[in-house]
């Protein structure tokens, strides 16, 4: 049976709050099996197909995508305090020019133009912890065996906070997430949307080590995933990757790469959008750059003698993309942008995977 192509989607013309309240109802569909034996950081799963932090705003969105062939469901990043979302646009379609460089520049798509990439600008909103804890419990009970709930967390540093204070804020969220029912936790160590100390934790080995260590302790037996951004595109990046892996060795069950590629966004007349600040780009345009990060992290882990599971994220959309990343040593693959644009994508991937053998 071909997958349906009229499934409801996130509405990018409406606010984060509107979309939070209007998650689609989960359809009852038959899910083609994904052959093989799979686990997510040691937890048995039916496939390596997942959604990274972002598209799943709450338990109802998790229920929706869990019914559409995704088995590793990541709850969008939460904080130790409530935080509103940025104003619209939160998702601005951009023209796909291969975004090779970290400090790239992209043009907004014109109205009606087909697109497969966008600038992401949410500012990592969060509900109050009491609200998200109840909802994490609801998300957990919505999943079946063979599916795993990951909760993504970040810190909300005040100006002047020390590294141990930032690490403690991450760990607080980790503890609350696990108490609420998270089977694994992810630390968002990179967010190019927020110009503050938390933006670049992964580029500081000391901050990464402290944060991972405190969070690992808070997580108990739940696996801890570290989500990172792109390291430097030149030779300096190789040193950064090794330093990062050495710093977090023993405190991480996996590293997830890559959390968007930041770029300046220009309007149709060449004007700066988002006040000239860079935004994270997601979608097909970042695919090659993110795949390169995966390969380079793999090489860095071999050079440093630190084996670590790697989760591939960024511009993944087809069975060929998935095959290539698994062949390159990825432990799991996660799809954000394409899953929002085409909610049936995992059903399509499973069907083609089975047809091609
Ligand atoms: C709507 C949206 C919201 C996102 N929010 C988060 C977030 O809260 N935390 C995070 O770590 N990454 C967030 N991301 C980044 C994704 O997890 C992913 O790293 C990125 O989009 C690249 O994957 P893609 O090319 O498949 O979109 C978000 C992405 C999208 C599209």
Short mmCIF file of C-alpha atoms and ligand atoms in Angstrom, two decimals:
data_model
loop_
_atom_site.label_atom_id
_atom_site.label_comp_id
_atom_site.label_asym_id
_atom_site.label_seq_id
_atom_site.Cartn_x
_atom_site.Cartn_y
_atom_site.Cartn_z
CA UNK A 1 0.00 0.00 0.00
CA UNK A 2 1.59 3.33 -0.97
CA UNK A 3 1.93 5.74 1.97
CA UNK A 4 -0.74 8.45 2.22
CA UNK A 5 0.35 11.86 0.91
CA UNK A 6 -2.27 14.01 2.58
CA UNK A 7 -1.12 13.72 6.20
CA UNK A 8 -1.41 16.88 8.33
CA UNK A 9 1.78 18.83 9.04
CA UNK A 10 3.24 21.53 11.24
CA UNK A 11 1.92 24.89 9.96
CA UNK A 12 4.91 27.20 9.48
CA UNK A 13 2.68 30.26 9.05
CA UNK A 14 1.35 29.85 12.58
CA UNK A 15 3.06 30.30 15.92
CA UNK A 16 4.85 27.71 18.00
CA UNK A 17 2.03 28.00 20.58
CA UNK A 18 -0.64 27.36 17.96
CA UNK A 19 1.21 24.31 16.67
CA UNK A 20 1.77 23.10 20.25
CA UNK A 21 -2.01 23.09 20.74
CA UNK A 22 -2.86 21.64 17.32
CA UNK A 23 -0.97 18.37 17.01
CA UNK A 24 -2.64 16.05 14.48
CA UNK A 25 -4.40 12.91 15.69
CA UNK A 26 -2.33 9.74 15.25
CA UNK A 27 -3.53 7.69 12.25
CA UNK A 28 -3.93 3.90 12.42
CA UNK A 29 -1.55 2.72 9.69
CA UNK A 30 0.28 -0.50 9.05
CA UNK A 31 4.03 0.06 9.53
CA UNK A 32 6.29 -1.96 7.19
CA UNK A 33 9.00 -3.68 9.28
CA UNK A 34 12.60 -2.46 9.06
CA UNK A 35 14.72 -5.61 8.74
CA UNK A 36 17.58 -6.24 11.17
CA UNK A 37 18.17 -6.05 14.91
CA UNK A 38 18.52 -2.56 16.29
CA UNK A 39 19.13 -0.84 19.58
CA UNK A 40 19.35 2.76 20.68
CA UNK A 41 22.22 3.06 23.17
CA UNK A 42 21.47 -0.47 24.33
CA UNK A 43 17.66 -0.10 24.43
CA UNK A 44 15.96 -2.42 21.92
CA UNK A 45 14.22 -0.60 19.05
CA UNK A 46 12.43 -1.79 15.92
CA UNK A 47 14.49 0.43 13.61
CA UNK A 48 17.25 3.06 13.67
CA UNK A 49 14.77 5.65 12.35
CA UNK A 50 14.24 8.61 14.64
CA UNK A 51 13.18 12.22 14.93
CA UNK A 52 15.74 14.54 16.56
CA UNK A 53 14.87 17.34 18.97
CA UNK A 54 12.62 19.90 17.26
CA UNK A 55 9.58 18.62 15.38
CA UNK A 56 8.08 16.88 18.45
CA UNK A 57 6.72 19.77 20.54
CA UNK A 58 4.84 17.60 23.01
CA UNK A 59 3.36 14.15 23.69
CA UNK A 60 0.68 14.51 21.02
CA UNK A 61 3.25 15.23 18.32
CA UNK A 62 5.25 12.25 19.63
CA UNK A 63 2.19 10.03 19.39
CA UNK A 64 1.63 11.23 15.80
CA UNK A 65 5.15 10.46 14.51
CA UNK A 66 5.33 7.22 16.55
CA UNK A 67 2.37 6.08 14.43
CA UNK A 68 4.20 7.02 11.22
CA UNK A 69 7.16 4.63 11.39
CA UNK A 70 9.64 6.43 13.66
CA UNK A 71 10.99 4.44 16.61
CA UNK A 72 13.34 6.87 18.39
CA UNK A 73 11.31 9.92 19.38
CA UNK A 74 13.06 12.97 20.82
CA UNK A 75 11.04 15.44 22.88
CA UNK A 76 11.91 19.01 21.80
CA UNK A 77 14.51 20.63 24.06
CA UNK A 78 13.18 21.66 27.48
CA UNK A 79 14.60 23.93 30.18
CA UNK A 80 14.55 24.34 33.97
CA UNK A 81 12.19 27.31 33.51
CA UNK A 82 9.49 28.45 31.09
CA UNK A 83 10.68 30.43 28.07
CA UNK A 84 8.52 31.83 25.21
CA UNK A 85 9.31 31.19 21.55
CA UNK A 86 10.72 33.83 19.22
CA UNK A 87 8.24 35.74 17.01
CA UNK A 88 7.41 34.43 13.54
CA UNK A 89 8.90 33.40 11.22
CA UNK A 90 10.10 30.35 13.17
CA UNK A 91 10.73 28.41 9.97
CA UNK A 92 11.71 30.42 6.89
CA UNK A 93 12.17 28.49 3.62
CA UNK A 94 15.53 29.14 1.96
CA UNK A 95 16.98 28.41 -1.46
CA UNK A 96 19.08 25.29 -1.41
CA UNK A 97 22.58 26.07 -2.42
CA UNK A 98 24.91 23.44 -1.01
CA UNK A 99 25.87 24.98 2.29
CA UNK A 100 29.48 23.92 2.45
CA UNK A 101 30.77 26.45 4.91
CA UNK A 102 30.02 26.99 8.54
CA UNK A 103 29.79 30.74 8.08
CA UNK A 104 27.68 30.57 4.95
CA UNK A 105 24.93 32.76 3.67
CA UNK A 106 21.56 31.74 2.25
CA UNK A 107 18.71 33.50 0.45
CA UNK A 108 15.11 33.21 1.53
CA UNK A 109 12.97 31.35 -1.00
CA UNK A 110 10.42 33.49 -2.80
CA UNK A 111 6.74 32.87 -2.20
CA UNK A 112 5.52 29.72 -3.92
CA UNK A 113 9.02 28.48 -4.72
CA UNK A 114 9.65 24.78 -3.95
CA UNK A 115 12.05 24.31 -1.05
CA UNK A 116 13.66 21.52 0.99
CA UNK A 117 15.62 23.61 3.53
CA UNK A 118 14.80 26.38 5.96
CA UNK A 119 16.17 28.73 8.56
CA UNK A 120 15.11 27.67 12.06
CA UNK A 121 14.37 30.37 14.63
CA UNK A 122 12.53 29.23 17.74
CA UNK A 123 14.90 30.33 20.52
CA UNK A 124 14.39 26.98 22.27
CA UNK A 125 11.08 27.74 24.01
CA UNK A 126 10.12 25.63 27.01
CA UNK A 127 7.04 25.07 29.12
CA UNK A 128 7.36 25.23 32.89
CA UNK A 129 9.05 22.04 34.20
CA UNK A 130 5.85 20.92 35.96
CA UNK A 131 4.03 21.09 32.62
CA UNK A 132 6.68 19.32 30.54
CA UNK A 133 7.22 16.65 33.21
CA UNK A 134 3.54 15.64 33.11
CA UNK A 135 3.67 15.69 29.33
CA UNK A 136 6.85 13.58 29.17
CA UNK A 137 5.02 10.97 31.26
CA UNK A 138 2.16 11.08 28.74
CA UNK A 139 4.63 10.71 25.85
CA UNK A 140 6.23 7.69 27.47
CA UNK A 141 2.90 5.93 27.89
CA UNK A 142 2.06 6.64 24.23
CA UNK A 143 5.00 4.52 23.00
CA UNK A 144 5.06 0.77 22.54
CA UNK A 145 7.89 -1.72 23.08
CA UNK A 146 10.43 -1.25 20.30
CA UNK A 147 10.18 2.53 20.58
CA UNK A 148 12.27 4.83 22.76
CA UNK A 149 11.57 8.25 24.27
CA UNK A 150 14.53 10.63 24.42
CA UNK A 151 14.15 14.01 26.13
CA UNK A 152 16.41 16.85 25.00
CA UNK A 153 17.46 19.42 27.58
CA UNK A 154 19.50 22.59 27.71
CA UNK A 155 20.66 25.11 30.31
CA UNK A 156 19.31 28.64 30.71
CA UNK A 157 22.33 30.52 32.00
CA UNK A 158 22.07 33.97 33.53
CA UNK A 159 24.87 36.42 32.68
CA UNK A 160 27.87 35.62 34.84
CA UNK A 161 27.04 31.99 35.56
CA UNK A 162 30.09 29.77 36.01
CA UNK A 163 30.60 26.53 34.09
CA UNK A 164 29.63 24.41 37.15
CA UNK A 165 26.39 26.42 37.46
CA UNK A 166 25.58 25.79 33.79
CA UNK A 167 26.40 22.08 34.22
CA UNK A 168 24.15 21.91 37.28
CA UNK A 169 21.25 23.44 35.32
CA UNK A 170 21.61 20.79 32.60
CA UNK A 171 21.78 18.07 35.28
CA UNK A 172 18.66 19.40 37.00
CA UNK A 173 16.71 19.06 33.73
CA UNK A 174 18.16 15.59 33.17
CA UNK A 175 17.00 14.42 36.58
CA UNK A 176 13.50 15.80 36.04
CA UNK A 177 13.30 14.25 32.57
CA UNK A 178 14.31 10.80 33.81
CA UNK A 179 11.95 11.03 36.79
CA UNK A 180 9.14 11.84 34.33
CA UNK A 181 9.84 8.80 32.17
CA UNK A 182 12.59 9.64 29.66
CA UNK A 183 14.37 6.44 28.62
CA UNK A 184 17.37 8.42 27.38
CA UNK A 185 18.36 12.06 27.62
CA UNK A 186 20.05 14.33 25.11
CA UNK A 187 22.04 17.41 26.06
CA UNK A 188 21.73 20.13 23.45
CA UNK A 189 25.27 21.48 23.64
CA UNK A 190 24.77 23.69 20.60
CA UNK A 191 22.15 26.16 19.61
CA UNK A 192 23.07 28.76 17.00
CA UNK A 193 19.71 30.48 17.56
CA UNK A 194 20.57 31.97 20.92
CA UNK A 195 23.40 34.44 21.23
CA UNK A 196 24.50 33.66 24.78
CA UNK A 197 26.89 31.51 26.74
CA UNK A 198 24.91 28.33 26.10
CA UNK A 199 25.34 28.70 22.33
CA UNK A 200 28.70 27.03 22.12
CA UNK A 201 29.09 24.63 25.03
CA UNK A 202 30.38 21.88 22.72
CA UNK A 203 33.29 24.10 21.62
CA UNK A 204 34.55 24.31 25.20
CA UNK A 205 36.02 20.97 26.30
CA UNK A 206 35.87 22.03 29.94
CA UNK A 207 32.19 23.07 29.78
CA UNK A 208 31.35 19.91 27.81
CA UNK A 209 33.14 17.70 30.35
CA UNK A 210 31.50 19.29 33.38
CA UNK A 211 28.09 19.25 31.76
CA UNK A 212 28.34 15.65 30.58
CA UNK A 213 29.72 14.45 33.94
CA UNK A 214 27.00 16.14 36.01
CA UNK A 215 24.30 14.95 33.62
CA UNK A 216 25.59 11.38 33.49
CA UNK A 217 25.34 11.21 37.25
CA UNK A 218 21.85 12.71 37.24
CA UNK A 219 20.69 10.32 34.49
CA UNK A 220 21.39 7.17 36.53
CA UNK A 221 20.99 4.23 34.16
CA UNK A 222 19.43 6.25 31.32
CA UNK A 223 21.80 6.72 28.36
CA UNK A 224 23.14 10.25 27.78
CA UNK A 225 23.45 11.61 24.23
CA UNK A 226 25.47 14.74 23.49
CA UNK A 227 24.15 16.81 20.58
CA UNK A 228 26.81 18.94 18.96
CA UNK A 229 27.04 21.55 16.24
CA UNK A 230 29.56 21.66 13.40
CA UNK A 231 33.19 21.94 14.40
CA UNK A 232 35.51 24.15 12.34
CA UNK A 233 35.50 23.17 8.66
CA UNK A 234 39.31 23.43 8.38
CA UNK A 235 42.09 21.44 10.09
CA UNK A 236 41.36 23.18 13.40
CA UNK A 237 38.10 21.20 13.47
CA UNK A 238 39.95 17.88 13.74
CA UNK A 239 41.72 19.09 16.87
CA UNK A 240 38.41 20.41 18.28
CA UNK A 241 36.67 17.06 17.70
CA UNK A 242 39.43 15.10 19.44
CA UNK A 243 39.53 17.53 22.36
CA UNK A 244 35.77 17.25 22.73
CA UNK A 245 35.78 13.44 22.65
CA UNK A 246 38.62 13.24 25.20
CA UNK A 247 36.74 15.67 27.47
CA UNK A 248 33.48 13.72 27.50
CA UNK A 249 34.90 10.17 27.37
CA UNK A 250 33.16 8.03 29.97
CA UNK A 251 30.24 10.46 30.39
CA UNK A 252 28.46 9.96 27.05
CA UNK A 253 26.65 7.01 25.50
CA UNK A 254 26.46 8.66 22.07
CA UNK A 255 27.21 11.87 20.21
CA UNK A 256 24.57 13.26 17.86
CA UNK A 257 25.75 15.33 14.91
CA UNK A 258 24.83 17.83 13.56
CA UNK A 259 22.58 20.46 15.11
CA UNK A 260 21.98 22.59 11.97
CA UNK A 261 24.57 24.68 10.12
CA UNK A 262 24.43 28.38 10.99
CA UNK A 263 24.14 30.93 8.19
CA UNK A 264 23.15 34.50 7.56
CA UNK A 265 19.79 34.79 5.84
CA UNK A 266 19.09 37.39 3.13
CA UNK A 267 15.72 38.50 1.82
CA UNK A 268 14.77 38.67 -1.88
CA UNK A 269 16.27 42.18 -2.17
CA UNK A 270 19.54 41.11 -0.52
CA UNK A 271 18.56 42.65 2.84
CA UNK A 272 19.61 41.01 6.13
CA UNK A 273 16.86 39.03 7.85
CA UNK A 274 16.71 38.13 11.56
CA UNK A 275 18.48 41.41 12.36
CA UNK A 276 21.63 40.16 10.63
CA UNK A 277 22.03 37.32 13.16
CA UNK A 278 22.79 33.84 11.91
CA UNK A 279 20.17 31.14 12.09
CA UNK A 280 20.50 27.36 12.03
CA UNK A 281 19.70 25.87 8.62
CA UNK A 282 18.03 22.45 8.39
CA UNK A 283 17.13 20.28 5.42
CA UNK A 284 18.70 18.96 2.23
CA UNK A 285 21.09 21.91 1.93
CA UNK A 286 23.11 20.80 4.98
CA UNK A 287 23.24 17.11 4.13
CA UNK A 288 26.82 16.91 2.82
CA UNK A 289 28.26 19.15 5.53
CA UNK A 290 26.61 17.07 8.27
CA UNK A 291 27.70 13.78 6.69
CA UNK A 292 31.23 15.17 6.64
CA UNK A 293 30.95 15.93 10.39
CA UNK A 294 29.86 12.34 11.00
CA UNK A 295 32.84 10.93 9.10
CA UNK A 296 35.26 13.32 10.77
CA UNK A 297 33.95 12.51 14.24
CA UNK A 298 34.34 8.82 13.46
CA UNK A 299 37.97 9.41 12.40
CA UNK A 300 38.61 11.57 15.48
CA UNK A 301 37.26 8.84 17.76
CA UNK A 302 39.57 6.31 16.09
CA UNK A 303 42.60 8.61 16.37
CA UNK A 304 41.85 9.33 20.02
CA UNK A 305 41.11 5.66 20.77
CA UNK A 306 37.70 6.63 22.18
CA UNK A 307 34.94 4.47 20.67
CA UNK A 308 31.57 6.24 20.75
CA UNK A 309 28.18 5.71 19.10
CA UNK A 310 27.37 8.39 16.53
CA UNK A 311 23.85 9.50 15.66
CA UNK A 312 23.55 10.96 12.16
CA UNK A 313 21.36 14.08 11.81
CA UNK A 314 21.12 16.70 9.07
CA UNK A 315 19.57 16.64 5.63
CA UNK A 316 18.78 12.92 5.70
CA UNK A 317 15.74 12.08 3.56
CA UNK A 318 16.13 8.88 1.52
CA UNK A 319 17.02 5.19 1.88
CA UNK A 320 20.32 5.99 0.09
CA UNK A 321 21.13 8.71 2.66
CA UNK A 322 20.40 6.26 5.47
CA UNK A 323 22.39 3.42 3.91
CA UNK A 324 25.39 5.70 3.43
CA UNK A 325 25.35 6.87 7.06
CA UNK A 326 24.89 3.40 8.52
CA UNK A 327 27.73 2.18 6.28
CA UNK A 328 29.86 5.04 7.61
CA UNK A 329 29.31 3.71 11.13
CA UNK A 330 26.25 5.64 12.33
CA UNK A 331 24.41 3.97 15.21
CA UNK A 332 21.08 5.64 14.33
CA UNK A 333 19.67 8.16 11.85
CA UNK A 334 17.29 11.02 12.60
CA UNK A 335 15.18 13.16 10.26
CA UNK A 336 13.74 16.55 11.19
CA UNK A 337 13.02 18.86 8.25
CA UNK A 338 11.94 16.19 5.76
CA UNK A 339 9.67 14.56 8.34
CA UNK A 340 7.91 17.90 8.91
CA UNK A 341 7.50 18.55 5.17
CA UNK A 342 6.52 14.94 4.41
CA UNK A 343 5.14 13.14 7.48
CA UNK A 344 4.91 9.89 5.47
CA UNK A 345 8.66 9.82 4.81
CA UNK A 346 9.43 6.93 7.19
CA UNK A 347 6.65 4.84 5.66
CA UNK A 348 8.12 5.54 2.21
CA UNK A 349 11.64 4.73 3.38
CA UNK A 350 10.55 1.42 4.95
CA UNK A 351 8.67 0.42 1.82
CA UNK A 352 11.60 1.23 -0.51
CA UNK A 353 14.08 -0.41 1.89
CA UNK A 354 12.10 -3.63 1.71
CA UNK A 355 11.67 -3.44 -2.09
CA UNK A 356 15.39 -2.85 -2.69
CA UNK A 357 16.50 -5.50 -0.20
C1 LIG B 1 11.38 22.88 13.82
C2 LIG B 1 12.73 22.54 14.34
C3 LIG B 1 13.03 22.77 15.67
C4 LIG B 1 14.26 22.40 16.20
N1 LIG B 1 14.48 22.53 17.53
C5 LIG B 1 15.58 21.96 18.09
C6 LIG B 1 15.73 21.90 19.49
O1 LIG B 1 14.87 22.35 20.26
N2 LIG B 1 16.84 21.31 20.00
C7 LIG B 1 17.81 20.76 19.18
O2 LIG B 1 18.80 20.20 19.69
N3 LIG B 1 17.70 20.82 17.83
C8 LIG B 1 16.61 21.39 17.28
N4 LIG B 1 16.45 21.39 15.91
C9 LIG B 1 17.55 20.85 15.04
C10 LIG B 1 17.28 19.41 14.60
O3 LIG B 1 17.31 18.53 15.69
C11 LIG B 1 18.33 18.93 13.57
O4 LIG B 1 19.59 18.89 14.20
C12 LIG B 1 18.42 19.84 12.35
O5 LIG B 1 17.15 20.30 11.96
C13 LIG B 1 19.08 19.12 11.17
O6 LIG B 1 18.30 18.03 10.73
P1 LIG B 1 17.36 18.13 9.41
O7 LIG B 1 18.24 18.61 8.29
O8 LIG B 1 16.81 16.77 9.21
O9 LIG B 1 16.32 19.15 9.74
C14 LIG B 1 15.24 21.80 15.35
C15 LIG B 1 14.95 21.61 14.00
C16 LIG B 1 13.72 21.97 13.48
C17 LIG B 1 13.44 21.73 12.03
#
